[in-house]
mmCIF file of C-alpha atoms in Angstrom:
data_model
loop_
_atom_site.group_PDB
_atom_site.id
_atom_site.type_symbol
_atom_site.label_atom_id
_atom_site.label_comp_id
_atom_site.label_asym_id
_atom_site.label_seq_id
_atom_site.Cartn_x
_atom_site.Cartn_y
_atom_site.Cartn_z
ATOM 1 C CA UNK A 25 105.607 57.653 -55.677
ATOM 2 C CA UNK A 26 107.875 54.886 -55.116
ATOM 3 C CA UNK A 27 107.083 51.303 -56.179
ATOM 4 C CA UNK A 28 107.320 48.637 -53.133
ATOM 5 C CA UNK A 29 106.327 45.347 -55.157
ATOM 6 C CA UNK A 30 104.490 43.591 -52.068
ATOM 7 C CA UNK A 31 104.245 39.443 -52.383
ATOM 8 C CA UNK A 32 100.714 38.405 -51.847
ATOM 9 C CA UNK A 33 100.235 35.864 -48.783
ATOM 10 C CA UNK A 34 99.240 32.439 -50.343
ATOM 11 C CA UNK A 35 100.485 29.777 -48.086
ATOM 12 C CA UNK A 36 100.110 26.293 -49.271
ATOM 13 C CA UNK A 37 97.400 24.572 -48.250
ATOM 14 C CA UNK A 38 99.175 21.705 -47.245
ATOM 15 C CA UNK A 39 100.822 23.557 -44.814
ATOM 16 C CA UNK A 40 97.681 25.030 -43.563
ATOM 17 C CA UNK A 41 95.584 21.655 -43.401
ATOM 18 C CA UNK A 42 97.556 20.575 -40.235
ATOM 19 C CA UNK A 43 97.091 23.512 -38.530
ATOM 20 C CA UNK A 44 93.124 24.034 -39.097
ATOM 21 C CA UNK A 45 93.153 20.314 -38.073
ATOM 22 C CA UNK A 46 94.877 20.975 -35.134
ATOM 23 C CA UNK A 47 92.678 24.080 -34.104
ATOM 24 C CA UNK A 48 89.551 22.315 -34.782
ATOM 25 C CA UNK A 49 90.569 19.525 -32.496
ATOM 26 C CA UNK A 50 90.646 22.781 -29.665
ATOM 27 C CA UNK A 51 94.662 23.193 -29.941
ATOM 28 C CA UNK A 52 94.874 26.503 -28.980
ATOM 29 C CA UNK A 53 98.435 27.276 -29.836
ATOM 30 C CA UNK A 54 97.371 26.018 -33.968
ATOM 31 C CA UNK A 55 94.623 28.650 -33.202
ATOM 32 C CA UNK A 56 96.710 31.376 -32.191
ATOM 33 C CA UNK A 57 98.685 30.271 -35.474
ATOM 34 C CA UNK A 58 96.065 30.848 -37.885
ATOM 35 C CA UNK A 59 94.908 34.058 -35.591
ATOM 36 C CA UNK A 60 98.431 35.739 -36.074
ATOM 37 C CA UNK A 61 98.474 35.118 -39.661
ATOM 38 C CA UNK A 62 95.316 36.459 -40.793
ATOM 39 C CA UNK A 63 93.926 38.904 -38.435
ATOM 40 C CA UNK A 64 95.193 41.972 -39.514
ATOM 41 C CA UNK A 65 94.833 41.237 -43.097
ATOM 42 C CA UNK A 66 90.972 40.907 -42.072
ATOM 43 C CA UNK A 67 91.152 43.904 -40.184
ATOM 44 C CA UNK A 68 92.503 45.985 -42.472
ATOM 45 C CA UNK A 69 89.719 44.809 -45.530
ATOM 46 C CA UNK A 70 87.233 45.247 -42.980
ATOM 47 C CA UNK A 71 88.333 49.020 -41.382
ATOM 48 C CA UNK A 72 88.409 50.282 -44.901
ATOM 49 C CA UNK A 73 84.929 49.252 -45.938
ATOM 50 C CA UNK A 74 83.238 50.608 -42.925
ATOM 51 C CA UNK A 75 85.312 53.537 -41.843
ATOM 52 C CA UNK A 76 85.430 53.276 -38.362
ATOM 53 C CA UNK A 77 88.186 51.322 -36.032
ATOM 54 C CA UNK A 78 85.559 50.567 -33.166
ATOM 55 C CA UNK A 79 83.111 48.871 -35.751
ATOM 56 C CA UNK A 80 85.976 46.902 -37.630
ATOM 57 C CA UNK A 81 87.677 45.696 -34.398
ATOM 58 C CA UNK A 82 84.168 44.404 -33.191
ATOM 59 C CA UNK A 83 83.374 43.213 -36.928
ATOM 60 C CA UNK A 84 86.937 41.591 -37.368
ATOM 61 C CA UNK A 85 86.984 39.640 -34.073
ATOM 62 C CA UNK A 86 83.476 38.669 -34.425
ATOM 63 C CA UNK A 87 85.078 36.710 -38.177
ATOM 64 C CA UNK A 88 87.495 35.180 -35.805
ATOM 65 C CA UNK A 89 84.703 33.678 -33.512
ATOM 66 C CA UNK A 90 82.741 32.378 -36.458
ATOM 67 C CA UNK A 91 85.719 30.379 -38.080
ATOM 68 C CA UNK A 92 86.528 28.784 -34.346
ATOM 69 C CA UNK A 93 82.842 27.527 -34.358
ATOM 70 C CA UNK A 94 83.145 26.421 -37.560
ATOM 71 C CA UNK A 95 86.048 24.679 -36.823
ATOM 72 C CA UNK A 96 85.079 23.239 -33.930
ATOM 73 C CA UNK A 97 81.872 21.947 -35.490
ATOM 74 C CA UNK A 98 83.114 20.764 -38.584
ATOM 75 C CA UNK A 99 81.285 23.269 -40.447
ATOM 76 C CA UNK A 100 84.778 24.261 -42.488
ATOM 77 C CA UNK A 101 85.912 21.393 -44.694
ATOM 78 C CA UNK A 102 89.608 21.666 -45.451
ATOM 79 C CA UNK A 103 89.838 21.624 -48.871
ATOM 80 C CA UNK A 104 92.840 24.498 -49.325
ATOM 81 C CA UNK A 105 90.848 27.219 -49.550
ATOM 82 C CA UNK A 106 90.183 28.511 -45.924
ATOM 83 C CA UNK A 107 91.965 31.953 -46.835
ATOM 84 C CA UNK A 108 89.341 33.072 -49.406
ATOM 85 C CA UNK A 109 86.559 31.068 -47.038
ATOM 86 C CA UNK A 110 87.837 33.440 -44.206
ATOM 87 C CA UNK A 111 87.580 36.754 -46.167
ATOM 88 C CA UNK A 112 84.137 35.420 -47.615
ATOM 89 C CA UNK A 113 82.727 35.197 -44.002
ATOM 90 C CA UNK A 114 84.369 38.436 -43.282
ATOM 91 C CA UNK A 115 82.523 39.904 -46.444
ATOM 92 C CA UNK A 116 79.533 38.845 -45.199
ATOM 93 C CA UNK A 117 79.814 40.297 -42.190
ATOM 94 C CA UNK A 118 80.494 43.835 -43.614
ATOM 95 C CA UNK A 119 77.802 43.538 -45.532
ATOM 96 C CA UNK A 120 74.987 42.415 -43.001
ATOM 97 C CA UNK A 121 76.651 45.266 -40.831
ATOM 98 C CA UNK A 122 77.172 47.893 -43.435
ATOM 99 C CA UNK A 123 73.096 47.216 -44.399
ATOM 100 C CA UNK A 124 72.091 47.522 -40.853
ATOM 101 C CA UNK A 125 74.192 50.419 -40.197
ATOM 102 C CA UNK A 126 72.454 52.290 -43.742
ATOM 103 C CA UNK A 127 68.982 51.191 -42.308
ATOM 104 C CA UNK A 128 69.816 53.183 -39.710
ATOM 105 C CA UNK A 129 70.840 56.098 -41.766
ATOM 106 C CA UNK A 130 74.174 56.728 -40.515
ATOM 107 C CA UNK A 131 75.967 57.873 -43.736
ATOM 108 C CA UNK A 132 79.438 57.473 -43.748
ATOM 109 C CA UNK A 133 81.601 60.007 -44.508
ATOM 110 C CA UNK A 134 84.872 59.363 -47.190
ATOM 111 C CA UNK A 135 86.745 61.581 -45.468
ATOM 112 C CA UNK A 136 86.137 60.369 -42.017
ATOM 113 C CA UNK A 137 88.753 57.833 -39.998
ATOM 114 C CA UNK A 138 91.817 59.492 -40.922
ATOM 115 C CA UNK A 139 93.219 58.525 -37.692
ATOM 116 C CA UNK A 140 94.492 55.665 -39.952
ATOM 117 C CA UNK A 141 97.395 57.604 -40.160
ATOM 118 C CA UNK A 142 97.645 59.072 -36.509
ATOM 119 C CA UNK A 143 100.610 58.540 -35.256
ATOM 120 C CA UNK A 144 102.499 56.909 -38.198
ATOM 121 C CA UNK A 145 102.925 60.053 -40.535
ATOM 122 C CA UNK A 146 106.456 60.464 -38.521
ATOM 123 C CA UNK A 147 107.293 56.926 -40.439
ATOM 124 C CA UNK A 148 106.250 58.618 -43.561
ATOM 125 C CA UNK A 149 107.447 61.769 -45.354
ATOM 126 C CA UNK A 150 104.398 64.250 -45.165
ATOM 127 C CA UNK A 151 104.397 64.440 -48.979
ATOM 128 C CA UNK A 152 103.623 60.385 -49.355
ATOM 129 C CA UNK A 153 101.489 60.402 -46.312
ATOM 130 C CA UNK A 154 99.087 63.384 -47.975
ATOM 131 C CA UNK A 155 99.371 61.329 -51.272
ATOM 132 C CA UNK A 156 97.707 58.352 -48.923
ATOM 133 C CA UNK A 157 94.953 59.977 -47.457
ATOM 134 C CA UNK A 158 94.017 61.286 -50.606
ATOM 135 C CA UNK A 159 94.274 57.805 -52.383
ATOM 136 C CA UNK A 160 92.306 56.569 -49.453
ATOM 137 C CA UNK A 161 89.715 59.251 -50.213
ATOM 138 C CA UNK A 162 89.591 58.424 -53.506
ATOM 139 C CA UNK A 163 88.743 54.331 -52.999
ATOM 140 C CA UNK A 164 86.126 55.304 -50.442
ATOM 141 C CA UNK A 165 84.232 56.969 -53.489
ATOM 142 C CA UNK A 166 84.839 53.995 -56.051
ATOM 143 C CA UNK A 167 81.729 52.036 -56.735
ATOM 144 C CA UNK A 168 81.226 49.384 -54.781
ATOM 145 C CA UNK A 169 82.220 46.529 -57.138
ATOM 146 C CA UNK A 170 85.827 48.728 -57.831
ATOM 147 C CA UNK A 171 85.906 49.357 -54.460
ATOM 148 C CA UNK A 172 85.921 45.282 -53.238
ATOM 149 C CA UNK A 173 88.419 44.484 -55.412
ATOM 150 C CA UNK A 174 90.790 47.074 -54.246
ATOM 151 C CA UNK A 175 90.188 46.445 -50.593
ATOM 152 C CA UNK A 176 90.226 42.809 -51.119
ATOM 153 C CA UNK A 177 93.474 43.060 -53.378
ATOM 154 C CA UNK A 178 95.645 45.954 -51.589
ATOM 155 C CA UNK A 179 94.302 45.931 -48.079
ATOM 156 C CA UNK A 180 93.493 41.812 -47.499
ATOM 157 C CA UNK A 181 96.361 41.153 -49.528
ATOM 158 C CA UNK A 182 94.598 38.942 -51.545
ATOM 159 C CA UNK A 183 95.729 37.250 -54.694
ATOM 160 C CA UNK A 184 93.588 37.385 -58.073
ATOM 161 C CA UNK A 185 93.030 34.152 -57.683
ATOM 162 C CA UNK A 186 91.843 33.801 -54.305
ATOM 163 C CA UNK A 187 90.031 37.152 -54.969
ATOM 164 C CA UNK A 188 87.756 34.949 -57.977
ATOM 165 C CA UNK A 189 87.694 31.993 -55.127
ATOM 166 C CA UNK A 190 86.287 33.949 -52.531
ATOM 167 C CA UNK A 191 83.666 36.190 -54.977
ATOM 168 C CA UNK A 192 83.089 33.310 -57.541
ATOM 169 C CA UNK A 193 84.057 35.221 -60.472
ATOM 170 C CA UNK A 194 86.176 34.374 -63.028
ATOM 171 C CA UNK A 195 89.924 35.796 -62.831
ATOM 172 C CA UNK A 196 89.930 37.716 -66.019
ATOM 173 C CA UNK A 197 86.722 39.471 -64.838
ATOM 174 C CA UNK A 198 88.451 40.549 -61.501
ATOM 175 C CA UNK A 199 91.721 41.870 -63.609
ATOM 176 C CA UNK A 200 89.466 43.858 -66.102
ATOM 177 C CA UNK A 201 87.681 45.295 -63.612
ATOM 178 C CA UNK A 202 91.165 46.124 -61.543
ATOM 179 C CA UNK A 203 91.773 47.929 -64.457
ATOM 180 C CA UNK A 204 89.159 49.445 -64.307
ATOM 181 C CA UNK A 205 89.007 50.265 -60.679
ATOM 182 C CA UNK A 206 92.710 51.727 -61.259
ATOM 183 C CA UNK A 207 91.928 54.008 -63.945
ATOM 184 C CA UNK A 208 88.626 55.443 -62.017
ATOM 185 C CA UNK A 209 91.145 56.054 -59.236
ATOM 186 C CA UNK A 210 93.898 57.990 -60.944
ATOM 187 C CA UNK A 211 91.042 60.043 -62.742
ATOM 188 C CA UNK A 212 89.945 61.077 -58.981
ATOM 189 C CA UNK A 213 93.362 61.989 -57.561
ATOM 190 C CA UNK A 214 94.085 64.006 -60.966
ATOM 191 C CA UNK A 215 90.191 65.895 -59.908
ATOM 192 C CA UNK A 216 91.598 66.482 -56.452
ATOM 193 C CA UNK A 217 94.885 68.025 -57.594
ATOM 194 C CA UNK A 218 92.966 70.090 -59.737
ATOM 195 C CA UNK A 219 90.047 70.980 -58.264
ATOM 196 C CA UNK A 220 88.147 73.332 -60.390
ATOM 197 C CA UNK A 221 88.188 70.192 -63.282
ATOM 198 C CA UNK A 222 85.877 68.239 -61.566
ATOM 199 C CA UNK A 223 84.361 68.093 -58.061
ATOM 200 C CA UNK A 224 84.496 64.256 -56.356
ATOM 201 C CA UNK A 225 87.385 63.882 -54.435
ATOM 202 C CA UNK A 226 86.774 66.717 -51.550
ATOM 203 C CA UNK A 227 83.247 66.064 -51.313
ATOM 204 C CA UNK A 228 81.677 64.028 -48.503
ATOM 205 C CA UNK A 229 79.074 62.648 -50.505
ATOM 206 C CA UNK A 230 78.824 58.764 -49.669
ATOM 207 C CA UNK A 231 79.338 56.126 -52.346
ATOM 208 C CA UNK B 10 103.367 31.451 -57.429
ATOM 209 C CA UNK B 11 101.958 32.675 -60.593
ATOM 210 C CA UNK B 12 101.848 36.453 -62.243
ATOM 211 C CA UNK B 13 98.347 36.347 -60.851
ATOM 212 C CA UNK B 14 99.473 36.791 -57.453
ATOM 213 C CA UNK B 15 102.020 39.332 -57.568
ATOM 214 C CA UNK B 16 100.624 41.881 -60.272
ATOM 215 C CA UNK B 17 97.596 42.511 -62.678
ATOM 216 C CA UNK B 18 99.656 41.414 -66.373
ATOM 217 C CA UNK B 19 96.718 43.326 -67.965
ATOM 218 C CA UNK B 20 98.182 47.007 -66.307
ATOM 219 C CA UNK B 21 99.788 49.658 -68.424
ATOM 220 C CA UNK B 22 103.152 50.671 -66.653
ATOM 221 C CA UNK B 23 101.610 54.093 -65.820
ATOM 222 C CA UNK B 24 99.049 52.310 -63.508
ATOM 223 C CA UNK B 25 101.798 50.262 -61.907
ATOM 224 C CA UNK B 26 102.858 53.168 -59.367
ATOM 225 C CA UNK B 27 99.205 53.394 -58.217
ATOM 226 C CA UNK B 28 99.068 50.360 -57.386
ATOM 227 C CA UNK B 29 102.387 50.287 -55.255
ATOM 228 C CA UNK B 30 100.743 52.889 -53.356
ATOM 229 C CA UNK B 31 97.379 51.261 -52.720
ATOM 230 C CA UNK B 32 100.187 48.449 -51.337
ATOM 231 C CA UNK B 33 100.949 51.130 -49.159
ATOM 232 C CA UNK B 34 97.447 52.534 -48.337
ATOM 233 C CA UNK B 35 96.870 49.026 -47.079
ATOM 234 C CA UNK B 36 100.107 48.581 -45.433
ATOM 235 C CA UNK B 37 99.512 51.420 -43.311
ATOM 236 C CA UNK B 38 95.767 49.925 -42.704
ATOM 237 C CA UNK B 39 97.329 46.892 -41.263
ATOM 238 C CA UNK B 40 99.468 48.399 -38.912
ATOM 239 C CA UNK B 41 96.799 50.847 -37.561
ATOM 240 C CA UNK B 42 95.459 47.522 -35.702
ATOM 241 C CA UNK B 43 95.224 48.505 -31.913
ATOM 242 C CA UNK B 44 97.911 46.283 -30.813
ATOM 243 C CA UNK B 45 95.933 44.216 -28.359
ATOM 244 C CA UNK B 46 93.136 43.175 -30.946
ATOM 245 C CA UNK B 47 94.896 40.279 -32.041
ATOM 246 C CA UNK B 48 95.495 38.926 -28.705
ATOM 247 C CA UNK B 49 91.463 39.341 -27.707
ATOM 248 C CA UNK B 50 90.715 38.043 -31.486
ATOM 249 C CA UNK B 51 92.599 34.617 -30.484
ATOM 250 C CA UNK B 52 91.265 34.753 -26.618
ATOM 251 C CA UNK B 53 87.652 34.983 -28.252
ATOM 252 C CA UNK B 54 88.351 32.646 -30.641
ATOM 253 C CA UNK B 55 90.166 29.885 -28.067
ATOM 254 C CA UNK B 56 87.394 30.006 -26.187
ATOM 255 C CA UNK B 57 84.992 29.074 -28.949
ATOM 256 C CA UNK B 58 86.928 26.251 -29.936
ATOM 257 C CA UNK B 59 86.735 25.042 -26.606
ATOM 258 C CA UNK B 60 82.926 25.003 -26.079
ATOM 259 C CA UNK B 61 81.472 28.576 -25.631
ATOM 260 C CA UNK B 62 78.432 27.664 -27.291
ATOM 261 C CA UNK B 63 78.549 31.089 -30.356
ATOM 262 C CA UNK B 64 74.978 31.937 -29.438
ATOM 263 C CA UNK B 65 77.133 33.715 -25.758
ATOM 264 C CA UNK B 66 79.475 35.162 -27.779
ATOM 265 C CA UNK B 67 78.009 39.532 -28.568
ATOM 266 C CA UNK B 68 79.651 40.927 -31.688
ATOM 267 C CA UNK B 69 81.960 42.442 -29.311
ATOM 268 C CA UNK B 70 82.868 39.758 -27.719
ATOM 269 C CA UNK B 71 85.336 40.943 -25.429
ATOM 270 C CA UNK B 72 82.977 41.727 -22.922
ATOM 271 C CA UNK B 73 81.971 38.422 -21.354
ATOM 272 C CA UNK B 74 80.166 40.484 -18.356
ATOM 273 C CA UNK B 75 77.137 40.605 -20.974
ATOM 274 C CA UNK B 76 76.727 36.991 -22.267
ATOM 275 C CA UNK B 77 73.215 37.042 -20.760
ATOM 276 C CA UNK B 78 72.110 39.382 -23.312
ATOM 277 C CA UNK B 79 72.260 37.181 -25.602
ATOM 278 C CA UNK B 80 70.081 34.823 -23.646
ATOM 279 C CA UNK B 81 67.608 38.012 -23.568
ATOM 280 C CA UNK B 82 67.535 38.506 -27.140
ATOM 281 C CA UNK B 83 66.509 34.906 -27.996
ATOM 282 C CA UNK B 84 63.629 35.486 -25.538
ATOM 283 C CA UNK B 85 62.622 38.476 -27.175
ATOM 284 C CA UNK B 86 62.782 36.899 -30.747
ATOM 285 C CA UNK B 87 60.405 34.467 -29.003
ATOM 286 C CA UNK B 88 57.853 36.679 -27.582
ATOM 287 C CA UNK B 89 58.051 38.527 -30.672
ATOM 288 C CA UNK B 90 57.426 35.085 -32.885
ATOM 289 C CA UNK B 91 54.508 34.033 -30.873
ATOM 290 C CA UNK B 92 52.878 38.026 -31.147
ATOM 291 C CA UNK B 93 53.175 37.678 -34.808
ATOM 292 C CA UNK B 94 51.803 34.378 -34.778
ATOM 293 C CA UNK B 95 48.993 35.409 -32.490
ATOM 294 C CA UNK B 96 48.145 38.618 -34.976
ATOM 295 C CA UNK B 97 48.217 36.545 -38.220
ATOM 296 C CA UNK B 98 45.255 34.176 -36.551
ATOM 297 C CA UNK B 99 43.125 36.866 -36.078
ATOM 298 C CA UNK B 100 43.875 38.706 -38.805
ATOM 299 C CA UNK B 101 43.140 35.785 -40.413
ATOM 300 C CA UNK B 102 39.816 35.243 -38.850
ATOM 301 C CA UNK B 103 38.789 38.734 -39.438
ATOM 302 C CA UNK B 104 39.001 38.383 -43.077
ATOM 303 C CA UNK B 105 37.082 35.211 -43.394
ATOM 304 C CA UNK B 106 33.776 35.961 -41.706
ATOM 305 C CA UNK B 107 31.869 33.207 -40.918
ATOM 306 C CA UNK B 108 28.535 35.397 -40.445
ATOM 307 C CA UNK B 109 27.828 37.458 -43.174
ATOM 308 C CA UNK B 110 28.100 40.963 -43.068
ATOM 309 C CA UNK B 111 26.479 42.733 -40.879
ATOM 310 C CA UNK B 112 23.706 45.220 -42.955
ATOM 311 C CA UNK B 113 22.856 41.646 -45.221
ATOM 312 C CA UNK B 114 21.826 39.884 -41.308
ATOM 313 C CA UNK B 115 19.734 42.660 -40.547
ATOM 314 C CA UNK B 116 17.745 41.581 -43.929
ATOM 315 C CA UNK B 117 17.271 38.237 -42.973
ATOM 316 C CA UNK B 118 16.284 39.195 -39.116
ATOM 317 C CA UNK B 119 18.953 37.286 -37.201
ATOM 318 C CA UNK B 120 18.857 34.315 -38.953
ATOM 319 C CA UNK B 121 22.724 33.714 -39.206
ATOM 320 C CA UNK B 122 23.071 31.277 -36.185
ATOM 321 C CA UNK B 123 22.877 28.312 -37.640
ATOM 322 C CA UNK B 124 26.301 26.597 -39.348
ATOM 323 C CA UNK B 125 24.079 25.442 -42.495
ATOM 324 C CA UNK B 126 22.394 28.570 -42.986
ATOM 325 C CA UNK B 127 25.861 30.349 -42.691
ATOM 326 C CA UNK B 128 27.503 28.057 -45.014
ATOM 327 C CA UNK B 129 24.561 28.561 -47.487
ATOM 328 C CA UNK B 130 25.063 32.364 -47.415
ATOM 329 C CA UNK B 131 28.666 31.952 -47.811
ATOM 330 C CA UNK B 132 27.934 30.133 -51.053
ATOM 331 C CA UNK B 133 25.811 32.785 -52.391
ATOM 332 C CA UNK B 134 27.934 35.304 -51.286
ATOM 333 C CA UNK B 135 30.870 33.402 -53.381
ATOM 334 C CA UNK B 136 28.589 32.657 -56.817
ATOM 335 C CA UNK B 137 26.489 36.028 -57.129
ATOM 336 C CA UNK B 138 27.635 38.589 -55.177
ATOM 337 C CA UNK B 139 31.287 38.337 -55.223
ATOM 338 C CA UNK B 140 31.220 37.361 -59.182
ATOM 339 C CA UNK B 141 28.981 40.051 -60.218
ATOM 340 C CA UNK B 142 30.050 42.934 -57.552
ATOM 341 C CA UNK B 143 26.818 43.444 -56.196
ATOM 342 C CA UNK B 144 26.665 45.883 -53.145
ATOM 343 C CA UNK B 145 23.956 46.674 -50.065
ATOM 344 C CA UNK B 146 22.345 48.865 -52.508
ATOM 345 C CA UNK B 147 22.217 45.605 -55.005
ATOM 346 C CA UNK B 148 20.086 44.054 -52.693
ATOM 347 C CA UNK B 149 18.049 46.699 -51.055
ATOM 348 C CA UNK B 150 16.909 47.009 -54.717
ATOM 349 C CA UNK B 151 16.197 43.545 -55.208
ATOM 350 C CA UNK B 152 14.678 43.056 -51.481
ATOM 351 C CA UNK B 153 12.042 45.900 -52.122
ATOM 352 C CA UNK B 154 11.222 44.140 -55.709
ATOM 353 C CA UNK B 155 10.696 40.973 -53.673
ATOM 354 C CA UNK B 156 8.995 42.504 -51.926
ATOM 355 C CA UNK B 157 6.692 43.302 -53.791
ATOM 356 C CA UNK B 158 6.107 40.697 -55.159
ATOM 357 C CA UNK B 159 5.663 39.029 -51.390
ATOM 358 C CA UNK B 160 8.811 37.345 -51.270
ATOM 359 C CA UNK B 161 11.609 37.195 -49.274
ATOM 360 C CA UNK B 162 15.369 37.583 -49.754
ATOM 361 C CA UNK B 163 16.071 34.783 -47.297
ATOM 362 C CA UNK B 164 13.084 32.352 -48.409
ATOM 363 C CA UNK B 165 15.028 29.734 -50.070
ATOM 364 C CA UNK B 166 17.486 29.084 -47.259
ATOM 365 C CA UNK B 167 15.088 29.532 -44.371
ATOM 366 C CA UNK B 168 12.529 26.847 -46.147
ATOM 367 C CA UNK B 169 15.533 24.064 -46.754
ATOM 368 C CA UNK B 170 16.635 24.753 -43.226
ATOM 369 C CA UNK B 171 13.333 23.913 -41.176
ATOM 370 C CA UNK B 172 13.318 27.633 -39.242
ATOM 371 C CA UNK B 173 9.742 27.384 -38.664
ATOM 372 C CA UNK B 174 8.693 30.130 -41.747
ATOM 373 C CA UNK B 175 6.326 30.012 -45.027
ATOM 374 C CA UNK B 176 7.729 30.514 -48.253
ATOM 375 C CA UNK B 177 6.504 34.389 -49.344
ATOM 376 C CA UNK B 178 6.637 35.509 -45.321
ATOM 377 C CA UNK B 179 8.740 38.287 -44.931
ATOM 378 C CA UNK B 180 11.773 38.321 -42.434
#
């Protein structure tokens, strides 16, 4: 597979500060700002951890809603770090939704939303687009600890160090267990290209 | 910007193509976005900053036609609070009796309705029943040996608290 080296979004805070100013003063066009830089980003962290577009739209733009209160209130104190404060409320979200979705025994399925790709596999050759869907596969069945850090990492776009910010664990922690994460995941995609070595990858069990 | 934000230093080069393609996993998560979701993320959010109070806003909040739920749910929670509240009083007063039981007031005849008897019985019930796990059958036994020996279970009490009966007469 090709590499595409992707640069990780850390703008400067003091190039943010003015802006979350702004929008907590009710500017709507500094809103719209920090909207169109982020919200995919969020959306993207949050459609892979619960699987399904309807729940991650809802759960995404309900992250939105929180910040502008916060702003508004003065509940967010600028201190250059809204990017990993905005993917820790957005965490926390998933996770009071993924635990009331599992209390109501809905088991997801690793398999399930591959509409991800709907409609873009003409962008891709079919090759690298099968070789996604089974990498996708293969992170839905990490543990959940490997799992965060690749979502948070590849999906949010995360750096390392806003990765430690926003879990409050030290950097070298988060890069072992990277690692880690990446080594569990090319042991799964080498089970799913051959099969009879190890069952994982084409079951539906939930992780 | 640092090493730590572009790659994990601590990867072997074979891992390095995985993770260009997780890049790309999450590339292609980012522009799945329905296209209008950041548009009704920013409307949402405008009108939050602007005095929506977030109690009106649903976790879908694009439907503003059903605001007053939220108004409904807060009354519920209420109701709900007050039920609870309601149920731990009585539960409350069903485990601390102020009578005693019943099978010990038929022994002492309906003598229980007076607050100083009742506190009295309490106490005993506290120091020798409770601490030594005697039963009804406990003190069936020991009424019918009081008995015969023409005394009664509830003597003490019923003497210190005036009710009009001899020491030795039976309830």
């Amino acid at each position: 597979m090709e590499v595409m080296p992707i640069q990780r979004s850390e703008p400067p805070p003091d190039e943010l500060a003015p802006i979350l100013a702004a929008a907590g003063d009710g500017d709507e066009d500094a809103w719209r700002t920090l909207v169109e830089r982020f919200w995919r980003r969020v959306y993207a962290l949050v459609r892979s951890r619960c699987g399904r577009s309807d729940l991650a739209e809802e759960i995404t733009q309900s992250v939105f809603v929180t910040c502008a209160t916060k702003l508004r209130d003065g509940g967010y104190q600028e201190r250059g770090r809204f990017e990993s404060w905005l993917f820790l409320v957005a965490m926390n979200r998933l996770r009071d939704e993924l635990r009331r979705e599992r209390r109501q025994a809905a088991p997801s399925d690793p398999t399930a939303f591959s509409g991800v790709s709907a409609g873009r596999s003409g962008e891709q050759d079919g090759e690298n687009a099968e070789q996604l869907e089974a990498l996708r596969i293969a992170v839905a069945q990490l543990p959940e600890a490997d799992r965060e850090i690749i979502e948070l990492r590849h999906h949010a776009q995360m750096s390392f160090k806003l990765i430690a910010q926003t879990l409050g664990e030290p950097i070298g922690t988060l890069l072992a267990r990277h690692h880690r994460a990446l080594k569990k995941l090319r042991s799964l995609m080498e089970n799913e290209q051959d099969p009879a070595g190890c069952p994982g990858v084409g079951s539906e069990t939930d992780t | 910007m640092n090493d730590h934000t572009r790659h994990n230093p601590e990867l072997p080069d074979d891992l390095r193509s995985l993770e260009a393609s997780l890049d790309a996993l999450g590339q292609r998560a980012r522009s799945s976005a329905p296209g209008g979701l950041g548009d009704r993320i920013a409307d949402e959010g405008a009108r939050a900053l602007t005095g929506v109070r977030p109690g009106e806003l649903r976790l879908s909040g694009n439907k503003p036609e059903h605001h007053h739920r939220a108004g409904w749910t807060q009354h519920w929670r209420l109701a709900a609070s007050v039920t609870l509240l309601i149920v731990a009083v009585v539960a409350a007063i069903a485990l601390n009796p102020t009578a005693p039981v019943t099978g010990v007031v038929a022994i002492e005849g309906g003598q229980s309705d007076t607050a100083s008897f009742d506190d009295d019985w309490i106490d005993f019930e506290t120091e020798y029943v409770a601490d030594t796990g005697w039963d009804d059958d406990a003190f069936d036994a020991l009424s019918s040996e009081l008995d015969e020996l023409e005394l009664s279970l509830g003597s003490a009490w019923t003497l210190d608290e005036n009710l009009n009966l001899n020491e030795g007469e039976s309830l």
